[in-house]
Amino acid sequence: MPVRLLIILYLFATLLPLCSAWLQGLAPRSIADELASGAGSLALAVILAEFVLLGRYRFVTRRAGTDIVMRMHQLLARSAAVLAVIHPFFYTTRRAPAPDWDVSRQFSVTHDFSAIWPGIIAWLLLPTLVLMAIGRNALAYRYETWRLVHGLGAALIAVFGVLHALRAGRYSADPVMVYVWLVLLGGVLFAFAYVYVLTPAAQLRRPWRVAAVRPIAKKTWEVTLRPERDTAFHYRAGQFAWLNLGHNPFSLQENPFSISSSPASGSEVGFIIKEQGDFTRTIGQVQPGSRAYLDGPHGHLTIKDHPAPGIALIAGGVGIAPLLSILRDLRATRDTRPTTLLYGNRSEDQIVYPDELESLARDHGTHLIHVLSEPPEDWSGETGMVSPDLLRAEFGGEEHKHWLYVLCGPPAMIESIENTLMALGVPSGKILSERFSYD
Ligand SMILES: Cc1cc2nc3c(=O)[nH]c(=O)nc-3n(C[C@H](O)[C@H](O)[C@H](O)COP(=O)(O)OP(=O)(O)OC[C@H]3O[C@@H](n4cnc5c(N)ncnc54)[C@H](O)[C@@H]3O)c2cc1C
């Protein structure tokens, strides 16, 4: 599904309640009252439609990419929180039981507690959840705990928000509007069922076994999985999967990792995993033969849909994982387009598969540039960071404007490289990036 169609569908879902309220043709109220209702409806619709972004539907992550999906999610949730918070303060009509003659509630706003309590809960929960997400790194609990709290909180906001709209909303008395809210709430419940029930249930039928766990660089491991049954796992070079090692598929213990193998290399799937926190630090203890499950493939970091005369792969640290998959695939499919790999690390012992990279440079013609910020004394390659000057020197030619750029690494590095490439005249549509952060 093209990204444009996704955006249109998203806008349709968020604007549907407002349009259906407008089409009811009720007697107008003061501008402030209409703004209050509009802000509340829009905030709720945005929150409900957010679950499409987060439902891990492949047609979304495959097209838009996780980076864009996560940035959209954050922006929309923050905007919805602002709208929801201001919504009750706009009402100017008297807060009293509607007189008998005011059947369309043109001159009154309900203050009946049984109608507004679900709204109060949602109203308190939404900004709390947004603030907790913004300050997540400062909160000292495990990612899995945060994910559970965030998911449950979001579900409660959706349910209480819809209850409030149905009980207290002036326009929600209309049967079409009731239907609209229930359909949107149905989408939320389906997203939950899809991620936490349907997908794990499907994974039960496709178990994997750990074939090997090997140290390949400083604090970096390669994990290879083999399918337990003869079922195909179709992915594209550069995509990622949620990996669950040693837990049942219904547990929340799963982490996203890019696939580093090439789809052309057979049924085994490889991952390069850097020690970061509580789960990744235990990778070295995983025993071959352990049970594993995969949810995927996800992600848009694939060169297949992007024809270009040349390919630039720019990696920072473990961001090499998806780019190695792409390089291996280019070699396996005998793709002879000019290719450059710019690979930044802090120290030499962090470079993964230096020999394989050298052989790619030798046999496949990949132009390989290592950049080290803490080089050893006898280092003859580039030093420092992947700087604008280095990018200009490598990709400043006229022909490079038409190349495809695939970036993966720490967020700050990606942002700076994106800015430099665009300043060099590379269109944003020719830059694919993934920041390895899923908040
Ligand atoms: C699309 C994508 C692809 C990735 N590919 C790779 C890869 O190929 N190799 C690699 O080494 N790392 C990769 N990462 C990063 C990797 O997922 C995290 O380093 C890992 O999950 C950290 O887990 P932890 O429990 O060891 O660390 P923690 O200390 O628990 O977490 C460190 C940070 O990692 C993130 N994180 C932790 N758990 C999860 C989770 N269950 N889901 C989502 N994010 C989580 C959070 O931002 C957290 O703050 C990728 C991330 C994303 C989003």
PDB file of N, CA and C in Angstrom, residues 116-194:
ATOM      1  N   ILE A 116     -19.575  12.072  32.880  1.00  0.00           N
ATOM      2  CA  ILE A 116     -18.242  12.635  32.597  1.00  0.00           C
ATOM      3  C   ILE A 116     -17.084  11.911  33.286  1.00  0.00           C
ATOM      4  N   TRP A 117     -17.380  10.980  34.228  1.00  0.00           N
ATOM      5  CA  TRP A 117     -16.240  10.358  34.929  1.00  0.00           C
ATOM      6  C   TRP A 117     -15.304   9.602  33.994  1.00  0.00           C
ATOM      7  N   PRO A 118     -15.804   8.869  32.959  1.00  0.00           N
ATOM      8  CA  PRO A 118     -14.817   8.199  32.094  1.00  0.00           C
ATOM      9  C   PRO A 118     -13.909   9.218  31.410  1.00  0.00           C
ATOM     10  N   GLY A 119     -14.509  10.376  31.071  1.00  0.00           N
ATOM     11  CA  GLY A 119     -13.726  11.429  30.410  1.00  0.00           C
ATOM     12  C   GLY A 119     -12.660  11.981  31.337  1.00  0.00           C
ATOM     13  N   ILE A 120     -13.012  12.100  32.631  1.00  0.00           N
ATOM     14  CA  ILE A 120     -12.024  12.637  33.585  1.00  0.00           C
ATOM     15  C   ILE A 120     -10.830  11.688  33.678  1.00  0.00           C
ATOM     16  N   ILE A 121     -11.132  10.380  33.710  1.00  0.00           N
ATOM     17  CA  ILE A 121     -10.024   9.407  33.799  1.00  0.00           C
ATOM     18  C   ILE A 121      -9.140   9.510  32.555  1.00  0.00           C
ATOM     19  N   ALA A 122      -9.776   9.511  31.368  1.00  0.00           N
ATOM     20  CA  ALA A 122      -8.984   9.593  30.122  1.00  0.00           C
ATOM     21  C   ALA A 122      -8.204  10.904  30.088  1.00  0.00           C
ATOM     22  N   TRP A 123      -8.851  11.981  30.554  1.00  0.00           N
ATOM     23  CA  TRP A 123      -8.252  13.316  30.538  1.00  0.00           C
ATOM     24  C   TRP A 123      -7.005  13.374  31.425  1.00  0.00           C
ATOM     25  N   LEU A 124      -7.053  12.653  32.552  1.00  0.00           N
ATOM     26  CA  LEU A 124      -5.882  12.626  33.440  1.00  0.00           C
ATOM     27  C   LEU A 124      -4.800  11.683  32.906  1.00  0.00           C
ATOM     28  N   LEU A 125      -5.251  10.554  32.338  1.00  0.00           N
ATOM     29  CA  LEU A 125      -4.295   9.541  31.889  1.00  0.00           C
ATOM     30  C   LEU A 125      -3.473   9.987  30.681  1.00  0.00           C
ATOM     31  N   LEU A 126      -4.124  10.666  29.733  1.00  0.00           N
ATOM     32  CA  LEU A 126      -3.436  10.971  28.469  1.00  0.00           C
ATOM     33  C   LEU A 126      -2.178  11.825  28.667  1.00  0.00           C
ATOM     34  N   PRO A 127      -2.301  13.011  29.329  1.00  0.00           N
ATOM     35  CA  PRO A 127      -1.059  13.778  29.508  1.00  0.00           C
ATOM     36  C   PRO A 127      -0.051  13.060  30.393  1.00  0.00           C
ATOM     37  N   THR A 128      -0.558  12.259  31.356  1.00  0.00           N
ATOM     38  CA  THR A 128       0.384  11.520  32.217  1.00  0.00           C
ATOM     39  C   THR A 128       1.217  10.564  31.371  1.00  0.00           C
ATOM     40  N   LEU A 129       0.532   9.853  30.481  1.00  0.00           N
ATOM     41  CA  LEU A 129       1.229   8.878  29.637  1.00  0.00           C
ATOM     42  C   LEU A 129       2.234   9.568  28.706  1.00  0.00           C
ATOM     43  N   VAL A 130       1.805  10.700  28.155  1.00  0.00           N
ATOM     44  CA  VAL A 130       2.706  11.429  27.239  1.00  0.00           C
ATOM     45  C   VAL A 130       3.938  11.921  28.004  1.00  0.00           C
ATOM     46  N   LEU A 131       3.713  12.472  29.211  1.00  0.00           N
ATOM     47  CA  LEU A 131       4.861  12.973  29.989  1.00  0.00           C
ATOM     48  C   LEU A 131       5.784  11.829  30.400  1.00  0.00           C
ATOM     49  N   MET A 132       5.178  10.681  30.732  1.00  0.00           N
ATOM     50  CA  MET A 132       6.016   9.518  31.092  1.00  0.00           C
ATOM     51  C   MET A 132       6.857   9.067  29.901  1.00  0.00           C
ATOM     52  N   ALA A 133       6.268   9.144  28.699  1.00  0.00           N
ATOM     53  CA  ALA A 133       7.012   8.737  27.497  1.00  0.00           C
ATOM     54  C   ALA A 133       8.152   9.713  27.228  1.00  0.00           C
ATOM     55  N   ILE A 134       7.863  11.020  27.396  1.00  0.00           N
ATOM     56  CA  ILE A 134       8.909  12.023  27.144  1.00  0.00           C
ATOM     57  C   ILE A 134      10.072  11.830  28.130  1.00  0.00           C
ATOM     58  N   GLY A 135       9.713  11.507  29.384  1.00  0.00           N
ATOM     59  CA  GLY A 135      10.770  11.382  30.394  1.00  0.00           C
ATOM     60  C   GLY A 135      11.180   9.941  30.646  1.00  0.00           C
ATOM     61  N   ARG A 136      10.935   9.072  29.670  1.00  0.00           N
ATOM     62  CA  ARG A 136      11.156   7.632  29.905  1.00  0.00           C
ATOM     63  C   ARG A 136      12.578   7.315  30.350  1.00  0.00           C
ATOM     64  N   ASN A 137      13.543   7.944  29.707  1.00  0.00           N
ATOM     65  CA  ASN A 137      14.931   7.602  30.034  1.00  0.00           C
ATOM     66  C   ASN A 137      15.300   7.962  31.463  1.00  0.00           C
ATOM     67  N   ALA A 138      14.589   8.974  31.994  1.00  0.00           N
ATOM     68  CA  ALA A 138      14.904   9.375  33.368  1.00  0.00           C
ATOM     69  C   ALA A 138      14.212   8.443  34.369  1.00  0.00           C
ATOM     70  N   LEU A 139      13.218   7.680  33.902  1.00  0.00           N
ATOM     71  CA  LEU A 139      12.502   6.791  34.816  1.00  0.00           C
ATOM     72  C   LEU A 139      13.258   5.463  34.868  1.00  0.00           C
ATOM     73  N   ALA A 140      13.513   5.019  36.085  1.00  0.00           N
ATOM     74  CA  ALA A 140      14.441   3.886  36.191  1.00  0.00           C
ATOM     75  C   ALA A 140      13.735   2.535  36.185  1.00  0.00           C
ATOM     76  N   TYR A 141      12.781   2.326  35.276  1.00  0.00           N
ATOM     77  CA  TYR A 141      12.266   0.957  35.209  1.00  0.00           C
ATOM     78  C   TYR A 141      12.545   0.322  33.856  1.00  0.00           C
ATOM     79  N   ARG A 142      12.406  -1.024  33.843  1.00  0.00           N
ATOM     80  CA  ARG A 142      12.804  -1.785  32.658  1.00  0.00           C
ATOM     81  C   ARG A 142      11.931  -1.415  31.462  1.00  0.00           C
ATOM     82  N   TYR A 143      12.515  -1.572  30.263  1.00  0.00           N
ATOM     83  CA  TYR A 143      11.775  -1.236  29.049  1.00  0.00           C
ATOM     84  C   TYR A 143      10.477  -2.038  28.971  1.00  0.00           C
ATOM     85  N   GLU A 144      10.520  -3.320  29.349  1.00  0.00           N
ATOM     86  CA  GLU A 144       9.349  -4.190  29.258  1.00  0.00           C
ATOM     87  C   GLU A 144       8.235  -3.673  30.173  1.00  0.00           C
ATOM     88  N   THR A 145       8.619  -3.188  31.375  1.00  0.00           N
ATOM     89  CA  THR A 145       7.620  -2.649  32.310  1.00  0.00           C
ATOM     90  C   THR A 145       6.996  -1.398  31.702  1.00  0.00           C
ATOM     91  N   TRP A 146       7.852  -0.561  31.147  1.00  0.00           N
ATOM     92  CA  TRP A 146       7.359   0.673  30.539  1.00  0.00           C
ATOM     93  C   TRP A 146       6.396   0.357  29.390  1.00  0.00           C
ATOM     94  N   ARG A 147       6.782  -0.632  28.585  1.00  0.00           N
ATOM     95  CA  ARG A 147       5.959  -0.989  27.427  1.00  0.00           C
ATOM     96  C   ARG A 147       4.568  -1.467  27.884  1.00  0.00           C
ATOM     97  N   LEU A 148       4.551  -2.270  28.970  1.00  0.00           N
ATOM     98  CA  LEU A 148       3.283  -2.790  29.485  1.00  0.00           C
ATOM     99  C   LEU A 148       2.418  -1.642  30.015  1.00  0.00           C
ATOM    100  N   VAL A 149       3.042  -0.774  30.811  1.00  0.00           N
ATOM    101  CA  VAL A 149       2.297   0.361  31.390  1.00  0.00           C
ATOM    102  C   VAL A 149       1.774   1.253  30.270  1.00  0.00           C
ATOM    103  N   HIS A 150       2.609   1.507  29.282  1.00  0.00           N
ATOM    104  CA  HIS A 150       2.240   2.392  28.173  1.00  0.00           C
ATOM    105  C   HIS A 150       1.068   1.790  27.386  1.00  0.00           C
ATOM    106  N   GLY A 151       1.160   0.494  27.108  1.00  0.00           N
ATOM    107  CA  GLY A 151       0.110  -0.161  26.320  1.00  0.00           C
ATOM    108  C   GLY A 151      -1.212  -0.200  27.061  1.00  0.00           C
ATOM    109  N   LEU A 152      -1.154  -0.585  28.359  1.00  0.00           N
ATOM    110  CA  LEU A 152      -2.393  -0.659  29.130  1.00  0.00           C
ATOM    111  C   LEU A 152      -3.003   0.734  29.305  1.00  0.00           C
ATOM    112  N   GLY A 153      -2.131   1.711  29.570  1.00  0.00           N
ATOM    113  CA  GLY A 153      -2.612   3.089  29.727  1.00  0.00           C
ATOM    114  C   GLY A 153      -3.305   3.566  28.463  1.00  0.00           C
ATOM    115  N   ALA A 154      -2.710   3.280  27.320  1.00  0.00           N
ATOM    116  CA  ALA A 154      -3.293   3.724  26.047  1.00  0.00           C
ATOM    117  C   ALA A 154      -4.647   3.038  25.815  1.00  0.00           C
ATOM    118  N   ALA A 155      -4.732   1.748  26.176  1.00  0.00           N
ATOM    119  CA  ALA A 155      -5.997   1.038  25.989  1.00  0.00           C
ATOM    120  C   ALA A 155      -7.078   1.644  26.886  1.00  0.00           C
ATOM    121  N   LEU A 156      -6.710   1.987  28.133  1.00  0.00           N
ATOM    122  CA  LEU A 156      -7.697   2.582  29.050  1.00  0.00           C
ATOM    123  C   LEU A 156      -8.169   3.942  28.522  1.00  0.00           C
ATOM    124  N   ILE A 157      -7.228   4.722  27.977  1.00  0.00           N
ATOM    125  CA  ILE A 157      -7.600   6.037  27.431  1.00  0.00           C
ATOM    126  C   ILE A 157      -8.603   5.838  26.298  1.00  0.00           C
ATOM    127  N   ALA A 158      -8.334   4.842  25.440  1.00  0.00           N
ATOM    128  CA  ALA A 158      -9.235   4.598  24.299  1.00  0.00           C
ATOM    129  C   ALA A 158     -10.639   4.215  24.798  1.00  0.00           C
ATOM    130  N   VAL A 159     -10.691   3.288  25.742  1.00  0.00           N
ATOM    131  CA  VAL A 159     -11.998   2.798  26.205  1.00  0.00           C
ATOM    132  C   VAL A 159     -12.750   3.903  26.965  1.00  0.00           C
ATOM    133  N   PHE A 160     -12.066   4.552  27.916  1.00  0.00           N
ATOM    134  CA  PHE A 160     -12.747   5.596  28.700  1.00  0.00           C
ATOM    135  C   PHE A 160     -13.086   6.813  27.835  1.00  0.00           C
ATOM    136  N   GLY A 161     -12.225   7.100  26.878  1.00  0.00           N
ATOM    137  CA  GLY A 161     -12.498   8.233  25.980  1.00  0.00           C
ATOM    138  C   GLY A 161     -13.763   7.990  25.174  1.00  0.00           C
ATOM    139  N   VAL A 162     -13.903   6.789  24.637  1.00  0.00           N
ATOM    140  CA  VAL A 162     -15.097   6.485  23.836  1.00  0.00           C
ATOM    141  C   VAL A 162     -16.344   6.469  24.739  1.00  0.00           C
ATOM    142  N   LEU A 163     -16.195   5.899  25.944  1.00  0.00           N
ATOM    143  CA  LEU A 163     -17.341   5.893  26.886  1.00  0.00           C
ATOM    144  C   LEU A 163     -17.803   7.322  27.162  1.00  0.00           C
ATOM    145  N   HIS A 164     -16.823   8.188  27.369  1.00  0.00           N
ATOM    146  CA  HIS A 164     -17.148   9.596  27.662  1.00  0.00           C
ATOM    147  C   HIS A 164     -17.866  10.242  26.475  1.00  0.00           C
ATOM    148  N   ALA A 165     -17.323   9.995  25.272  1.00  0.00           N
ATOM    149  CA  ALA A 165     -17.948  10.596  24.075  1.00  0.00           C
ATOM    150  C   ALA A 165     -19.386  10.100  23.947  1.00  0.00           C
ATOM    151  N   LEU A 166     -19.603   8.810  24.181  1.00  0.00           N
ATOM    152  CA  LEU A 166     -20.945   8.256  24.004  1.00  0.00           C
ATOM    153  C   LEU A 166     -21.908   8.762  25.074  1.00  0.00           C
ATOM    154  N   ARG A 167     -21.401   8.977  26.288  1.00  0.00           N
ATOM    155  CA  ARG A 167     -22.304   9.381  27.369  1.00  0.00           C
ATOM    156  C   ARG A 167     -22.526  10.885  27.435  1.00  0.00           C
ATOM    157  N   ALA A 168     -21.470  11.643  27.125  1.00  0.00           N
ATOM    158  CA  ALA A 168     -21.572  13.087  27.361  1.00  0.00           C
ATOM    159  C   ALA A 168     -21.571  13.919  26.081  1.00  0.00           C
ATOM    160  N   GLY A 169     -21.133  13.326  24.974  1.00  0.00           N
ATOM    161  CA  GLY A 169     -20.958  14.124  23.752  1.00  0.00           C
ATOM    162  C   GLY A 169     -22.301  14.529  23.140  1.00  0.00           C
ATOM    163  N   ARG A 170     -22.410  15.782  22.810  1.00  0.00           N
ATOM    164  CA  ARG A 170     -23.658  16.276  22.200  1.00  0.00           C
ATOM    165  C   ARG A 170     -23.895  15.587  20.868  1.00  0.00           C
ATOM    166  N   TYR A 171     -22.839  15.503  20.052  1.00  0.00           N
ATOM    167  CA  TYR A 171     -23.001  14.943  18.703  1.00  0.00           C
ATOM    168  C   TYR A 171     -23.020  13.418  18.722  1.00  0.00           C
ATOM    169  N   SER A 172     -22.521  12.825  19.819  1.00  0.00           N
ATOM    170  CA  SER A 172     -22.446  11.369  19.869  1.00  0.00           C
ATOM    171  C   SER A 172     -23.787  10.718  20.184  1.00  0.00           C
ATOM    172  N   ALA A 173     -24.822  11.534  20.357  1.00  0.00           N
ATOM    173  CA  ALA A 173     -26.152  10.952  20.550  1.00  0.00           C
ATOM    174  C   ALA A 173     -26.671  10.387  19.220  1.00  0.00           C
ATOM    175  N   ASP A 174     -26.064  10.853  18.141  1.00  0.00           N
ATOM    176  CA  ASP A 174     -26.511  10.416  16.811  1.00  0.00           C
ATOM    177  C   ASP A 174     -26.059   8.970  16.545  1.00  0.00           C
ATOM    178  N   PRO A 175     -26.959   8.094  16.023  1.00  0.00           N
ATOM    179  CA  PRO A 175     -26.576   6.681  15.819  1.00  0.00           C
ATOM    180  C   PRO A 175     -25.367   6.500  14.907  1.00  0.00           C
ATOM    181  N   VAL A 176     -25.228   7.361  13.871  1.00  0.00           N
ATOM    182  CA  VAL A 176     -24.073   7.220  12.966  1.00  0.00           C
ATOM    183  C   VAL A 176     -22.778   7.474  13.743  1.00  0.00           C
ATOM    184  N   MET A 177     -22.839   8.497  14.610  1.00  0.00           N
ATOM    185  CA  MET A 177     -21.659   8.848  15.399  1.00  0.00           C
ATOM    186  C   MET A 177     -21.310   7.714  16.370  1.00  0.00           C
ATOM    187  N   VAL A 178     -22.336   7.110  16.958  1.00  0.00           N
ATOM    188  CA  VAL A 178     -22.093   5.974  17.867  1.00  0.00           C
ATOM    189  C   VAL A 178     -21.344   4.885  17.097  1.00  0.00           C
ATOM    190  N   TYR A 179     -21.826   4.645  15.893  1.00  0.00           N
ATOM    191  CA  TYR A 179     -21.229   3.615  15.048  1.00  0.00           C
ATOM    192  C   TYR A 179     -19.762   3.957  14.742  1.00  0.00           C
ATOM    193  N   VAL A 180     -19.510   5.240  14.411  1.00  0.00           N
ATOM    194  CA  VAL A 180     -18.139   5.681  14.081  1.00  0.00           C
ATOM    195  C   VAL A 180     -17.202   5.417  15.270  1.00  0.00           C
ATOM    196  N   TRP A 181     -17.642   5.820  16.479  1.00  0.00           N
ATOM    197  CA  TRP A 181     -16.775   5.614  17.656  1.00  0.00           C
ATOM    198  C   TRP A 181     -16.531   4.124  17.904  1.00  0.00           C
ATOM    199  N   LEU A 182     -17.597   3.330  17.738  1.00  0.00           N
ATOM    200  CA  LEU A 182     -17.433   1.901  18.016  1.00  0.00           C
ATOM    201  C   LEU A 182     -16.517   1.228  16.986  1.00  0.00           C
ATOM    202  N   VAL A 183     -16.609   1.681  15.725  1.00  0.00           N
ATOM    203  CA  VAL A 183     -15.715   1.101  14.705  1.00  0.00           C
ATOM    204  C   VAL A 183     -14.257   1.462  15.027  1.00  0.00           C
ATOM    205  N   LEU A 184     -14.030   2.729  15.404  1.00  0.00           N
ATOM    206  CA  LEU A 184     -12.650   3.140  15.736  1.00  0.00           C
ATOM    207  C   LEU A 184     -12.143   2.375  16.963  1.00  0.00           C
ATOM    208  N   LEU A 185     -13.029   2.181  17.951  1.00  0.00           N
ATOM    209  CA  LEU A 185     -12.619   1.421  19.135  1.00  0.00           C
ATOM    210  C   LEU A 185     -12.357  -0.047  18.753  1.00  0.00           C
ATOM    211  N   GLY A 186     -13.145  -0.548  17.823  1.00  0.00           N
ATOM    212  CA  GLY A 186     -12.923  -1.919  17.324  1.00  0.00           C
ATOM    213  C   GLY A 186     -11.532  -2.039  16.714  1.00  0.00           C
ATOM    214  N   GLY A 187     -11.090  -0.988  16.003  1.00  0.00           N
ATOM    215  CA  GLY A 187      -9.743  -0.995  15.400  1.00  0.00           C
ATOM    216  C   GLY A 187      -8.667  -1.088  16.483  1.00  0.00           C
ATOM    217  N   VAL A 188      -8.909  -0.395  17.622  1.00  0.00           N
ATOM    218  CA  VAL A 188      -7.953  -0.436  18.738  1.00  0.00           C
ATOM    219  C   VAL A 188      -7.875  -1.857  19.298  1.00  0.00           C
ATOM    220  N   LEU A 189      -9.060  -2.440  19.534  1.00  0.00           N
ATOM    221  CA  LEU A 189      -9.069  -3.776  20.129  1.00  0.00           C
ATOM    222  C   LEU A 189      -8.437  -4.781  19.174  1.00  0.00           C
ATOM    223  N   PHE A 190      -8.683  -4.583  17.870  1.00  0.00           N
ATOM    224  CA  PHE A 190      -8.085  -5.510  16.901  1.00  0.00           C
ATOM    225  C   PHE A 190      -6.560  -5.381  16.917  1.00  0.00           C
ATOM    226  N   ALA A 191      -6.062  -4.126  17.002  1.00  0.00           N
ATOM    227  CA  ALA A 191      -4.595  -3.928  17.018  1.00  0.00           C
ATOM    228  C   ALA A 191      -3.984  -4.669  18.194  1.00  0.00           C
ATOM    229  N   PHE A 192      -4.641  -4.590  19.369  1.00  0.00           N
ATOM    230  CA  PHE A 192      -4.140  -5.309  20.541  1.00  0.00           C
ATOM    231  C   PHE A 192      -4.165  -6.814  20.306  1.00  0.00           C
ATOM    232  N   ALA A 193      -5.295  -7.292  19.788  1.00  0.00           N
ATOM    233  CA  ALA A 193      -5.429  -8.731  19.558  1.00  0.00           C
ATOM    234  C   ALA A 193      -4.388  -9.189  18.537  1.00  0.00           C
ATOM    235  N   TYR A 194      -4.142  -8.337  17.543  1.00  0.00           N
ATOM    236  CA  TYR A 194      -3.195  -8.703  16.475  1.00  0.00           C
ATOM    237  C   TYR A 194      -1.777  -8.865  17.039  1.00  0.00           C
TER     238      TYR A 194
END
